[in-house]
Amino acid sequence: MNNKTILYAEDDIIIQKILGKFISKKYPDTLIASNGKDALSLFETNKVDAVVTDLSMPVMSGFELIRKIREHNTVTPIIVTTAYRDEAKQLNDAGVTILYKPIDTKELMKSLEAAFAC
């Protein structure tokens, strides 16, 4: 079993269930949030080894979530999942990995493994 804790934030319930279940198979300690505000709360109250987040979410966007995480933590790997290529360009200096939807699960796992190899 893998002892890494992944925080996964996605508001689309279908994508959340599919990818959440997929991530949990390798990383059983996966925390799931439906918006950036809940994700930030989970990040602040748990030891999170990596964040996988959508950009477009209600309550608090993925952009805001990343900004708030990076205010105090510049080392936790963040993987962005998004359908919006133009918006993702705004993250060039945020130290994130960007994966475009529809998500290739092999690429997601490679990105997580690469994050932990550092």
Coordinates of C-alpha atoms in Angstrom, one line a residue:
M1 CA 0.0 0.0 0.0
N2 CA 1.1 3.6 -0.7
N3 CA 1.2 5.8 2.4
K4 CA 0.9 9.1 0.6
T5 CA -2.2 11.3 1.1
I6 CA -3.7 12.9 -2.0
L7 CA -6.2 15.7 -1.8
Y8 CA -8.5 15.6 -4.9
A9 CA -10.7 18.6 -5.6
E10 CA -13.3 18.3 -8.3
D11 CA -16.9 19.7 -8.5
D12 CA -18.2 17.5 -11.3
I13 CA -19.6 14.6 -9.3
I14 CA -19.2 12.0 -12.1
I15 CA -15.6 12.9 -12.7
Q16 CA -15.0 13.1 -9.0
K17 CA -16.3 9.6 -8.4
I18 CA -14.4 8.0 -11.3
L19 CA -11.1 9.7 -10.7
G20 CA -11.4 9.6 -6.9
K21 CA -11.9 5.9 -7.0
F22 CA -9.0 5.5 -9.5
I23 CA -6.6 7.5 -7.3
S24 CA -7.8 5.8 -4.2
K25 CA -6.8 2.4 -5.6
K26 CA -3.1 3.4 -5.5
Y27 CA -3.4 6.0 -2.7
P28 CA -6.0 4.8 -0.2
D29 CA -5.6 7.9 1.9
T30 CA -7.2 10.1 -0.7
L31 CA -9.2 13.1 0.6
I32 CA -12.0 14.3 -1.7
A33 CA -13.5 17.8 -1.9
S34 CA -16.2 19.3 -4.1
N35 CA -14.9 22.9 -4.1
G36 CA -11.8 24.9 -3.3
K37 CA -13.0 26.0 0.1
D38 CA -13.5 22.5 1.4
A39 CA -10.2 21.4 -0.2
L40 CA -8.3 24.2 1.6
S41 CA -9.9 23.2 4.9
L42 CA -8.8 19.6 4.3
F43 CA -5.3 20.7 3.3
E44 CA -4.9 22.8 6.4
T45 CA -6.1 20.0 8.8
N46 CA -4.3 17.0 7.2
K47 CA -0.8 16.1 6.2
V48 CA -1.3 16.2 2.4
D49 CA 1.5 14.9 0.1
A50 CA 0.0 16.1 -3.2
V51 CA -3.0 18.0 -4.5
V52 CA -5.0 17.2 -7.6
T53 CA -7.4 20.0 -8.4
D54 CA -9.8 21.3 -11.0
L55 CA -9.6 25.0 -11.8
S56 CA -13.3 25.8 -12.3
M57 CA -15.2 25.1 -9.1
P58 CA -17.9 26.8 -7.0
V59 CA -17.3 28.6 -3.7
M60 CA -13.5 28.8 -4.3
S61 CA -11.9 28.2 -7.6
G62 CA -8.8 26.0 -8.1
F63 CA -6.8 29.2 -8.9
E64 CA -7.7 30.6 -5.5
L65 CA -7.0 27.3 -3.8
I66 CA -3.5 27.1 -5.4
R67 CA -2.8 30.8 -4.5
K68 CA -3.8 30.1 -0.8
I69 CA -1.7 26.9 -0.6
R70 CA 1.3 28.6 -2.2
E71 CA 1.2 31.5 0.3
H72 CA 2.5 29.2 3.0
N73 CA 3.6 26.1 1.2
T74 CA 5.7 26.0 -2.0
V75 CA 6.8 22.4 -1.9
T76 CA 3.6 20.3 -2.0
P77 CA 3.1 19.1 -5.5
I78 CA 0.0 20.4 -7.2
I79 CA -1.5 18.8 -10.3
V80 CA -4.2 20.8 -12.1
T81 CA -6.9 19.0 -14.1
T82 CA -8.7 21.4 -16.5
A83 CA -10.5 21.6 -19.8
Y84 CA -9.6 25.3 -20.1
R85 CA -6.2 25.5 -21.9
D86 CA -6.2 29.3 -22.0
E87 CA -6.9 29.7 -18.3
A88 CA -4.3 27.2 -17.4
K89 CA -1.6 29.4 -19.0
Q90 CA -2.1 31.8 -16.0
L91 CA -0.4 29.1 -13.8
N92 CA 3.0 29.2 -15.5
D93 CA 4.8 30.5 -12.4
A94 CA 2.8 28.5 -9.8
G95 CA 4.9 25.4 -9.9
V96 CA 2.1 23.1 -10.9
T97 CA 1.7 20.2 -13.4
I98 CA -1.2 20.7 -15.8
L99 CA -3.2 17.9 -17.2
Y100 CA -6.0 18.6 -19.7
K101 CA -9.4 16.9 -19.6
P102 CA -10.4 14.3 -20.5
I103 CA -7.8 13.0 -18.1
D104 CA -5.6 10.2 -19.2
T105 CA -5.3 8.1 -16.0
K106 CA -1.9 6.9 -17.0
E107 CA -0.6 10.5 -17.3
L108 CA -2.2 11.3 -13.9
M109 CA -0.4 8.4 -12.2
K110 CA 2.8 9.3 -13.9
S111 CA 2.5 12.9 -12.7
L112 CA 1.8 11.7 -9.1
E113 CA 4.8 9.3 -9.2
A114 CA 7.0 12.0 -10.6
A115 CA 6.0 14.4 -7.9
F116 CA 7.0 11.9 -5.2
A117 CA 10.3 11.0 -7.0
C118 CA 11.7 14.4 -6.2

